[in-house]
């Protein structure tokens, strides 16, 4: 099955879907505006608060989060009727997959036969597993597939398949020529799926944080308190997923019985219909957010002007209201935490620690091996061309999917265990947790590589021979590993803290909803007196709940990490719940692409070590 073709939806159906998107935006955008104000207040309060005494030790890599471009021939099941046909596929650095009729078409700048952003896809390399999932989409009441029409997938068994399955888009069925090619494509595609999925999670821009908070509030108002993977993707993709989930029961009831065909042919028709609906919804959501862009920019600027002069007064009033609210909810909150959360908190903490710690230990081992390899090459007095190649390879380590796979695989090992532990709390976002750990591993590797190359460039001079240069690199190696250990220790603690909040806060809020939410209106007057949308009684209430929960989480972290780690366990984690973590500066929707990452240093290119006779520097 190929890219998007002519839509099976008529104009009336498409217009109805656009109306559904308009209704969603009418309900969502007021929440988004409110969270933009709250996000600006949080940002200003952090700026005015005490700064960390000890920040990150590693230099920040400013390289764009990206996927290493991958391309090559595959066979694809596409067309009407579907047939296996050769194509030339290209995975772009931004996580978009394109396929062409042949290599020359790509090299000559021709238009692709199809393309898709990899957000939300799942890769399957088992034909049997894919067919099982396909059968489950439109189950036959008889359960008998023997009378179905011949199936192209069964007519030509696939030796090295790559099935890309999506909950709301048509499936993409590819086949590689060899097992080695299949593995290379699988690793590359997995990187693209993760990159596209975590664009908002990596951001620390106020607009991105506000958007995620607004999505959470919108879903809470719909009765969905548990965190799940709905927030994977860009802002328009997230809104599309939210609406598609709302539309799915109605679509199944109204259209599934009328689909022609049987068995897998019917399932394919269902995926094509969903794909058409998804395309209309995504286009309308994107258009709606673009239309809101100017208003959002003006609102952010106005909020900055109005909040900053009065921030002290607003924070004092917030603290007064929070104190009264805390006294009001303390009893029910402590009872809920004691009965529901405390029993599972140690297990969840340890599982999250295992997830991220194993991934970062693997990164440290890869980093040490890479630095040792450079030192060995220096001692061997390599040619300038060979050394440039080795330095380039070292600089590309964070983006090498095969090399980083050992770390990424470690992040996945605890997923099943974590899913079992958090399911009773309504948390269905374990894929987001795994992606977050993998993003963290890649970011720390990129920071460490950048730091090593810059420190090496500073200490190597033309006066050094190869052995002396290798000795200098070994000293740099030790410094970088110490910096890495410091940063990875702090990062994994922030990681655990963040996901503990995502797991337990929505659950606690849902448990307290009947007893505590009803008393909030009596505090409304104190908040309205401030006259700023940045302060809401609902926001203060959630901050109070989160603050008490964080105290529990911090105590458990100290137990899990041991007394020796207490001093650094919560670096950068204030008791107030205003410490969102991220990597990018802007959302995808703000620029239409992935943004650079923050850092105070000049980026070191991977070819900064240029050898001349006896040295690494030119």
mmCIF file with all atom_site columns, N, CA and C in Angstrom, residues 158-212:
data_model
loop_
_atom_site.group_PDB
_atom_site.id
_atom_site.type_symbol
_atom_site.label_atom_id
_atom_site.label_alt_id
_atom_site.label_comp_id
_atom_site.label_asym_id
_atom_site.label_entity_id
_atom_site.label_seq_id
_atom_site.pdbx_PDB_ins_code
_atom_site.Cartn_x
_atom_site.Cartn_y
_atom_site.Cartn_z
_atom_site.occupancy
_atom_site.B_iso_or_equiv
_atom_site.pdbx_formal_charge
_atom_site.auth_seq_id
_atom_site.auth_comp_id
_atom_site.auth_asym_id
_atom_site.auth_atom_id
_atom_site.pdbx_PDB_model_num
ATOM 1   N N  . UNK A 1 158 ? 7.086  -12.971 2.056  1.00 0.00 ? 158 UNK A N  1
ATOM 2   C CA . UNK A 1 158 ? 8.127  -11.960 2.161  1.00 0.00 ? 158 UNK A CA 1
ATOM 3   C C  . UNK A 1 158 ? 9.231  -12.475 3.081  1.00 0.00 ? 158 UNK A C  1
ATOM 4   N N  . UNK A 1 159 ? 10.449 -12.511 2.564  1.00 0.00 ? 159 UNK A N  1
ATOM 5   C CA . UNK A 1 159 ? 11.565 -13.024 3.365  1.00 0.00 ? 159 UNK A CA 1
ATOM 6   C C  . UNK A 1 159 ? 12.083 -12.006 4.374  1.00 0.00 ? 159 UNK A C  1
ATOM 7   N N  . UNK A 1 160 ? 12.151 -10.735 3.969  1.00 0.00 ? 160 UNK A N  1
ATOM 8   C CA . UNK A 1 160 ? 12.718 -9.710  4.849  1.00 0.00 ? 160 UNK A CA 1
ATOM 9   C C  . UNK A 1 160 ? 11.771 -8.496  4.892  1.00 0.00 ? 160 UNK A C  1
ATOM 10  N N  . UNK A 1 161 ? 10.599 -8.671  5.523  1.00 0.00 ? 161 UNK A N  1
ATOM 11  C CA . UNK A 1 161 ? 9.571  -7.625  5.463  1.00 0.00 ? 161 UNK A CA 1
ATOM 12  C C  . UNK A 1 161 ? 9.850  -6.462  6.405  1.00 0.00 ? 161 UNK A C  1
ATOM 13  N N  . UNK A 1 162 ? 9.282  -5.326  6.064  1.00 0.00 ? 162 UNK A N  1
ATOM 14  C CA . UNK A 1 162 ? 9.266  -4.131  6.909  1.00 0.00 ? 162 UNK A CA 1
ATOM 15  C C  . UNK A 1 162 ? 7.856  -3.548  6.803  1.00 0.00 ? 162 UNK A C  1
ATOM 16  N N  . UNK A 1 163 ? 7.033  -3.874  7.782  1.00 0.00 ? 163 UNK A N  1
ATOM 17  C CA . UNK A 1 163 ? 5.655  -3.393  7.785  1.00 0.00 ? 163 UNK A CA 1
ATOM 18  C C  . UNK A 1 163 ? 5.553  -2.194  8.720  1.00 0.00 ? 163 UNK A C  1
ATOM 19  N N  . UNK A 1 164 ? 5.082  -1.079  8.194  1.00 0.00 ? 164 UNK A N  1
ATOM 20  C CA . UNK A 1 164 ? 4.884  0.132   8.989  1.00 0.00 ? 164 UNK A CA 1
ATOM 21  C C  . UNK A 1 164 ? 3.390  0.283   9.247  1.00 0.00 ? 164 UNK A C  1
ATOM 22  N N  . UNK A 1 165 ? 3.010  0.064   10.496 1.00 0.00 ? 165 UNK A N  1
ATOM 23  C CA . UNK A 1 165 ? 1.604  0.105   10.874 1.00 0.00 ? 165 UNK A CA 1
ATOM 24  C C  . UNK A 1 165 ? 1.312  1.384   11.647 1.00 0.00 ? 165 UNK A C  1
ATOM 25  N N  . UNK A 1 166 ? 0.168  2.001   11.358 1.00 0.00 ? 166 UNK A N  1
ATOM 26  C CA . UNK A 1 166 ? -0.250 3.236   12.020 1.00 0.00 ? 166 UNK A CA 1
ATOM 27  C C  . UNK A 1 166 ? -1.705 3.101   12.416 1.00 0.00 ? 166 UNK A C  1
ATOM 28  N N  . UNK A 1 167 ? -2.100 3.615   13.583 1.00 0.00 ? 167 UNK A N  1
ATOM 29  C CA . UNK A 1 167 ? -3.500 3.443   14.000 1.00 0.00 ? 167 UNK A CA 1
ATOM 30  C C  . UNK A 1 167 ? -4.503 4.174   13.123 1.00 0.00 ? 167 UNK A C  1
ATOM 31  N N  . UNK A 1 168 ? -4.083 5.251   12.423 1.00 0.00 ? 168 UNK A N  1
ATOM 32  C CA . UNK A 1 168 ? -5.039 6.048   11.650 1.00 0.00 ? 168 UNK A CA 1
ATOM 33  C C  . UNK A 1 168 ? -4.597 6.286   10.207 1.00 0.00 ? 168 UNK A C  1
ATOM 34  N N  . UNK A 1 169 ? -3.537 5.649   9.766  1.00 0.00 ? 169 UNK A N  1
ATOM 35  C CA . UNK A 1 169 ? -3.089 5.819   8.389  1.00 0.00 ? 169 UNK A CA 1
ATOM 36  C C  . UNK A 1 169 ? -2.954 4.463   7.733  1.00 0.00 ? 169 UNK A C  1
ATOM 37  N N  . UNK A 1 170 ? -2.980 4.483   6.399  1.00 0.00 ? 170 UNK A N  1
ATOM 38  C CA . UNK A 1 170 ? -2.809 3.226   5.683  1.00 0.00 ? 170 UNK A CA 1
ATOM 39  C C  . UNK A 1 170 ? -1.422 2.656   5.983  1.00 0.00 ? 170 UNK A C  1
ATOM 40  N N  . UNK A 1 171 ? -1.349 1.346   5.957  1.00 0.00 ? 171 UNK A N  1
ATOM 41  C CA . UNK A 1 171 ? -0.098 0.676   6.285  1.00 0.00 ? 171 UNK A CA 1
ATOM 42  C C  . UNK A 1 171 ? 0.859  0.727   5.093  1.00 0.00 ? 171 UNK A C  1
ATOM 43  N N  . UNK A 1 172 ? 2.140  0.710   5.399  1.00 0.00 ? 172 UNK A N  1
ATOM 44  C CA . UNK A 1 172 ? 3.177  0.696   4.372  1.00 0.00 ? 172 UNK A CA 1
ATOM 45  C C  . UNK A 1 172 ? 3.892  -0.645  4.453  1.00 0.00 ? 172 UNK A C  1
ATOM 46  N N  . UNK A 1 173 ? 3.883  -1.378  3.353  1.00 0.00 ? 173 UNK A N  1
ATOM 47  C CA . UNK A 1 173 ? 4.451  -2.727  3.322  1.00 0.00 ? 173 UNK A CA 1
ATOM 48  C C  . UNK A 1 173 ? 5.662  -2.746  2.400  1.00 0.00 ? 173 UNK A C  1
ATOM 49  N N  . UNK A 1 174 ? 6.831  -2.968  2.980  1.00 0.00 ? 174 UNK A N  1
ATOM 50  C CA . UNK A 1 174 ? 8.080  -3.014  2.222  1.00 0.00 ? 174 UNK A CA 1
ATOM 51  C C  . UNK A 1 174 ? 8.745  -4.372  2.429  1.00 0.00 ? 174 UNK A C  1
ATOM 52  N N  . UNK A 1 175 ? 9.689  -4.655  1.550  1.00 0.00 ? 175 UNK A N  1
ATOM 53  C CA . UNK A 1 175 ? 10.505 -5.858  1.677  1.00 0.00 ? 175 UNK A CA 1
ATOM 54  C C  . UNK A 1 175 ? 11.926 -5.532  1.255  1.00 0.00 ? 175 UNK A C  1
ATOM 55  N N  . UNK A 1 176 ? 12.887 -5.955  2.084  1.00 0.00 ? 176 UNK A N  1
ATOM 56  C CA . UNK A 1 176 ? 14.300 -5.753  1.764  1.00 0.00 ? 176 UNK A CA 1
ATOM 57  C C  . UNK A 1 176 ? 14.856 -6.987  1.067  1.00 0.00 ? 176 UNK A C  1
ATOM 58  N N  . UNK A 1 177 ? 15.998 -6.824  0.420  1.00 0.00 ? 177 UNK A N  1
ATOM 59  C CA . UNK A 1 177 ? 16.589 -7.930  -0.339 1.00 0.00 ? 177 UNK A CA 1
ATOM 60  C C  . UNK A 1 177 ? 17.346 -8.896  0.556  1.00 0.00 ? 177 UNK A C  1
ATOM 61  N N  . UNK A 1 178 ? 17.881 -8.390  1.679  1.00 0.00 ? 178 UNK A N  1
ATOM 62  C CA . UNK A 1 178 ? 18.685 -9.227  2.572  1.00 0.00 ? 178 UNK A CA 1
ATOM 63  C C  . UNK A 1 178 ? 18.338 -8.913  4.021  1.00 0.00 ? 178 UNK A C  1
ATOM 64  N N  . UNK A 1 179 ? 18.732 -9.810  4.902  1.00 0.00 ? 179 UNK A N  1
ATOM 65  C CA . UNK A 1 179 ? 18.532 -9.560  6.325  1.00 0.00 ? 179 UNK A CA 1
ATOM 66  C C  . UNK A 1 179 ? 19.329 -8.371  6.811  1.00 0.00 ? 179 UNK A C  1
ATOM 67  N N  . UNK A 1 180 ? 20.522 -8.179  6.248  1.00 0.00 ? 180 UNK A N  1
ATOM 68  C CA . UNK A 1 180 ? 21.335 -7.020  6.640  1.00 0.00 ? 180 UNK A CA 1
ATOM 69  C C  . UNK A 1 180 ? 20.657 -5.713  6.251  1.00 0.00 ? 180 UNK A C  1
ATOM 70  N N  . UNK A 1 181 ? 20.096 -5.670  5.040  1.00 0.00 ? 181 UNK A N  1
ATOM 71  C CA . UNK A 1 181 ? 19.387 -4.460  4.606  1.00 0.00 ? 181 UNK A CA 1
ATOM 72  C C  . UNK A 1 181 ? 18.142 -4.229  5.446  1.00 0.00 ? 181 UNK A C  1
ATOM 73  N N  . UNK A 1 182 ? 17.455 -5.308  5.790  1.00 0.00 ? 182 UNK A N  1
ATOM 74  C CA . UNK A 1 182 ? 16.267 -5.182  6.632  1.00 0.00 ? 182 UNK A CA 1
ATOM 75  C C  . UNK A 1 182 ? 16.621 -4.582  7.985  1.00 0.00 ? 182 UNK A C  1
ATOM 76  N N  . UNK A 1 183 ? 17.696 -5.048  8.593  1.00 0.00 ? 183 UNK A N  1
ATOM 77  C CA . UNK A 1 183 ? 18.095 -4.532  9.900  1.00 0.00 ? 183 UNK A CA 1
ATOM 78  C C  . UNK A 1 183 ? 18.479 -3.050  9.813  1.00 0.00 ? 183 UNK A C  1
ATOM 79  N N  . UNK A 1 184 ? 19.239 -2.693  8.775  1.00 0.00 ? 184 UNK A N  1
ATOM 80  C CA . UNK A 1 184 ? 19.652 -1.300  8.620  1.00 0.00 ? 184 UNK A CA 1
ATOM 81  C C  . UNK A 1 184 ? 18.431 -0.389  8.468  1.00 0.00 ? 184 UNK A C  1
ATOM 82  N N  . UNK A 1 185 ? 17.476 -0.812  7.671  1.00 0.00 ? 185 UNK A N  1
ATOM 83  C CA . UNK A 1 185 ? 16.268 -0.011  7.502  1.00 0.00 ? 185 UNK A CA 1
ATOM 84  C C  . UNK A 1 185 ? 15.449 0.049   8.796  1.00 0.00 ? 185 UNK A C  1
ATOM 85  N N  . UNK A 1 186 ? 15.362 -1.059  9.500  1.00 0.00 ? 186 UNK A N  1
ATOM 86  C CA . UNK A 1 186 ? 14.593 -1.058  10.747 1.00 0.00 ? 186 UNK A CA 1
ATOM 87  C C  . UNK A 1 186 ? 15.164 -0.070  11.749 1.00 0.00 ? 186 UNK A C  1
ATOM 88  N N  . UNK A 1 187 ? 16.477 -0.076  11.929 1.00 0.00 ? 187 UNK A N  1
ATOM 89  C CA . UNK A 1 187 ? 17.104 0.840   12.880 1.00 0.00 ? 187 UNK A CA 1
ATOM 90  C C  . UNK A 1 187 ? 16.922 2.290   12.432 1.00 0.00 ? 187 UNK A C  1
ATOM 91  N N  . UNK A 1 188 ? 17.087 2.534   11.143 1.00 0.00 ? 188 UNK A N  1
ATOM 92  C CA . UNK A 1 188 ? 16.929 3.902   10.643 1.00 0.00 ? 188 UNK A CA 1
ATOM 93  C C  . UNK A 1 188 ? 15.498 4.396   10.826 1.00 0.00 ? 188 UNK A C  1
ATOM 94  N N  . UNK A 1 189 ? 14.526 3.541   10.503 1.00 0.00 ? 189 UNK A N  1
ATOM 95  C CA . UNK A 1 189 ? 13.125 3.932   10.624 1.00 0.00 ? 189 UNK A CA 1
ATOM 96  C C  . UNK A 1 189 ? 12.726 4.144   12.078 1.00 0.00 ? 189 UNK A C  1
ATOM 97  N N  . UNK A 1 190 ? 13.247 3.321   12.966 1.00 0.00 ? 190 UNK A N  1
ATOM 98  C CA . UNK A 1 190 ? 12.957 3.507   14.388 1.00 0.00 ? 190 UNK A CA 1
ATOM 99  C C  . UNK A 1 190 ? 13.451 4.864   14.869 1.00 0.00 ? 190 UNK A C  1
ATOM 100 N N  . UNK A 1 191 ? 14.631 5.281   14.373 1.00 0.00 ? 191 UNK A N  1
ATOM 101 C CA . UNK A 1 191 ? 15.136 6.605   14.726 1.00 0.00 ? 191 UNK A CA 1
ATOM 102 C C  . UNK A 1 191 ? 14.232 7.709   14.217 1.00 0.00 ? 191 UNK A C  1
ATOM 103 N N  . UNK A 1 192 ? 13.712 7.548   12.999 1.00 0.00 ? 192 UNK A N  1
ATOM 104 C CA . UNK A 1 192 ? 12.799 8.546   12.455 1.00 0.00 ? 192 UNK A CA 1
ATOM 105 C C  . UNK A 1 192 ? 11.501 8.624   13.227 1.00 0.00 ? 192 UNK A C  1
ATOM 106 N N  . UNK A 1 193 ? 10.969 7.481   13.631 1.00 0.00 ? 193 UNK A N  1
ATOM 107 C CA . UNK A 1 193 ? 9.729  7.446   14.409 1.00 0.00 ? 193 UNK A CA 1
ATOM 108 C C  . UNK A 1 193 ? 9.918  8.169   15.740 1.00 0.00 ? 193 UNK A C  1
ATOM 109 N N  . UNK A 1 194 ? 11.049 7.919   16.391 1.00 0.00 ? 194 UNK A N  1
ATOM 110 C CA . UNK A 1 194 ? 11.303 8.573   17.686 1.00 0.00 ? 194 UNK A CA 1
ATOM 111 C C  . UNK A 1 194 ? 11.507 10.070  17.514 1.00 0.00 ? 194 UNK A C  1
ATOM 112 N N  . UNK A 1 195 ? 12.283 10.468  16.517 1.00 0.00 ? 195 UNK A N  1
ATOM 113 C CA . UNK A 1 195 ? 12.551 11.892  16.301 1.00 0.00 ? 195 UNK A CA 1
ATOM 114 C C  . UNK A 1 195 ? 11.258 12.656  16.061 1.00 0.00 ? 195 UNK A C  1
ATOM 115 N N  . UNK A 1 196 ? 10.398 12.114  15.198 1.00 0.00 ? 196 UNK A N  1
ATOM 116 C CA . UNK A 1 196 ? 9.137  12.790  14.905 1.00 0.00 ? 196 UNK A CA 1
ATOM 117 C C  . UNK A 1 196 ? 8.222  12.788  16.125 1.00 0.00 ? 196 UNK A C  1
ATOM 118 N N  . UNK A 1 197 ? 8.288  11.731  16.903 1.00 0.00 ? 197 UNK A N  1
ATOM 119 C CA . UNK A 1 197 ? 7.362  11.605  18.019 1.00 0.00 ? 197 UNK A CA 1
ATOM 120 C C  . UNK A 1 197 ? 7.646  12.517  19.187 1.00 0.00 ? 197 UNK A C  1
ATOM 121 N N  . UNK A 1 198 ? 8.921  12.844  19.436 1.00 0.00 ? 198 UNK A N  1
ATOM 122 C CA . UNK A 1 198 ? 9.282  13.563  20.660 1.00 0.00 ? 198 UNK A CA 1
ATOM 123 C C  . UNK A 1 198 ? 9.615  15.030  20.422 1.00 0.00 ? 198 UNK A C  1
ATOM 124 N N  . UNK A 1 199 ? 9.143  15.598  19.306 1.00 0.00 ? 199 UNK A N  1
ATOM 125 C CA . UNK A 1 199 ? 9.487  16.988  18.991 1.00 0.00 ? 199 UNK A CA 1
ATOM 126 C C  . UNK A 1 199 ? 8.977  17.944  20.067 1.00 0.00 ? 199 UNK A C  1
ATOM 127 N N  . UNK A 1 200 ? 7.796  17.716  20.615 1.00 0.00 ? 200 UNK A N  1
ATOM 128 C CA . UNK A 1 200 ? 7.284  18.593  21.669 1.00 0.00 ? 200 UNK A CA 1
ATOM 129 C C  . UNK A 1 200 ? 7.924  18.293  23.013 1.00 0.00 ? 200 UNK A C  1
ATOM 130 N N  . UNK A 1 201 ? 8.149  17.011  23.297 1.00 0.00 ? 201 UNK A N  1
ATOM 131 C CA . UNK A 1 201 ? 8.748  16.636  24.584 1.00 0.00 ? 201 UNK A CA 1
ATOM 132 C C  . UNK A 1 201 ? 10.158 17.179  24.735 1.00 0.00 ? 201 UNK A C  1
ATOM 133 N N  . UNK A 1 202 ? 10.872 17.367  23.627 1.00 0.00 ? 202 UNK A N  1
ATOM 134 C CA . UNK A 1 202 ? 12.239 17.881  23.707 1.00 0.00 ? 202 UNK A CA 1
ATOM 135 C C  . UNK A 1 202 ? 12.278 19.397  23.883 1.00 0.00 ? 202 UNK A C  1
ATOM 136 N N  . UNK A 1 203 ? 11.144 20.060  23.766 1.00 0.00 ? 203 UNK A N  1
ATOM 137 C CA . UNK A 1 203 ? 11.140 21.517  23.759 1.00 0.00 ? 203 UNK A CA 1
ATOM 138 C C  . UNK A 1 203 ? 10.947 22.090  25.158 1.00 0.00 ? 203 UNK A C  1
ATOM 139 N N  . UNK A 1 204 ? 11.634 23.190  25.418 1.00 0.00 ? 204 UNK A N  1
ATOM 140 C CA . UNK A 1 204 ? 11.403 23.924  26.659 1.00 0.00 ? 204 UNK A CA 1
ATOM 141 C C  . UNK A 1 204 ? 10.859 25.320  26.370 1.00 0.00 ? 204 UNK A C  1
ATOM 142 N N  . UNK A 1 205 ? 10.408 25.556  25.145 1.00 0.00 ? 205 UNK A N  1
ATOM 143 C CA . UNK A 1 205 ? 9.781  26.833  24.807 1.00 0.00 ? 205 UNK A CA 1
ATOM 144 C C  . UNK A 1 205 ? 8.456  26.955  25.547 1.00 0.00 ? 205 UNK A C  1
ATOM 145 N N  . UNK A 1 206 ? 8.120  28.158  26.035 1.00 0.00 ? 206 UNK A N  1
ATOM 146 C CA . UNK A 1 206 ? 6.847  28.328  26.750 1.00 0.00 ? 206 UNK A CA 1
ATOM 147 C C  . UNK A 1 206 ? 5.647  27.861  25.936 1.00 0.00 ? 206 UNK A C  1
ATOM 148 N N  . UNK A 1 207 ? 5.654  28.110  24.629 1.00 0.00 ? 207 UNK A N  1
ATOM 149 C CA . UNK A 1 207 ? 4.506  27.717  23.806 1.00 0.00 ? 207 UNK A CA 1
ATOM 150 C C  . UNK A 1 207 ? 4.356  26.199  23.757 1.00 0.00 ? 207 UNK A C  1
ATOM 151 N N  . UNK A 1 208 ? 5.457  25.469  23.674 1.00 0.00 ? 208 UNK A N  1
ATOM 152 C CA . UNK A 1 208 ? 5.387  24.003  23.630 1.00 0.00 ? 208 UNK A CA 1
ATOM 153 C C  . UNK A 1 208 ? 4.897  23.448  24.961 1.00 0.00 ? 208 UNK A C  1
ATOM 154 N N  . UNK A 1 209 ? 5.426  23.974  26.059 1.00 0.00 ? 209 UNK A N  1
ATOM 155 C CA . UNK A 1 209 ? 4.993  23.514  27.375 1.00 0.00 ? 209 UNK A CA 1
ATOM 156 C C  . UNK A 1 209 ? 3.518  23.831  27.591 1.00 0.00 ? 209 UNK A C  1
ATOM 157 N N  . UNK A 1 210 ? 3.110  25.021  27.152 1.00 0.00 ? 210 UNK A N  1
ATOM 158 C CA . UNK A 1 210 ? 1.712  25.409  27.296 1.00 0.00 ? 210 UNK A CA 1
ATOM 159 C C  . UNK A 1 210 ? 0.806  24.499  26.475 1.00 0.00 ? 210 UNK A C  1
ATOM 160 N N  . UNK A 1 211 ? 1.251  24.144  25.274 1.00 0.00 ? 211 UNK A N  1
ATOM 161 C CA . UNK A 1 211 ? 0.444  23.283  24.425 1.00 0.00 ? 211 UNK A CA 1
ATOM 162 C C  . UNK A 1 211 ? 0.220  21.922  25.087 1.00 0.00 ? 211 UNK A C  1
ATOM 163 N N  . UNK A 1 212 ? 1.278  21.329  25.618 1.00 0.00 ? 212 UNK A N  1
ATOM 164 C CA . UNK A 1 212 ? 1.148  20.023  26.258 1.00 0.00 ? 212 UNK A CA 1
ATOM 165 C C  . UNK A 1 212 ? 0.247  20.097  27.484 1.00 0.00 ? 212 UNK A C  1
#
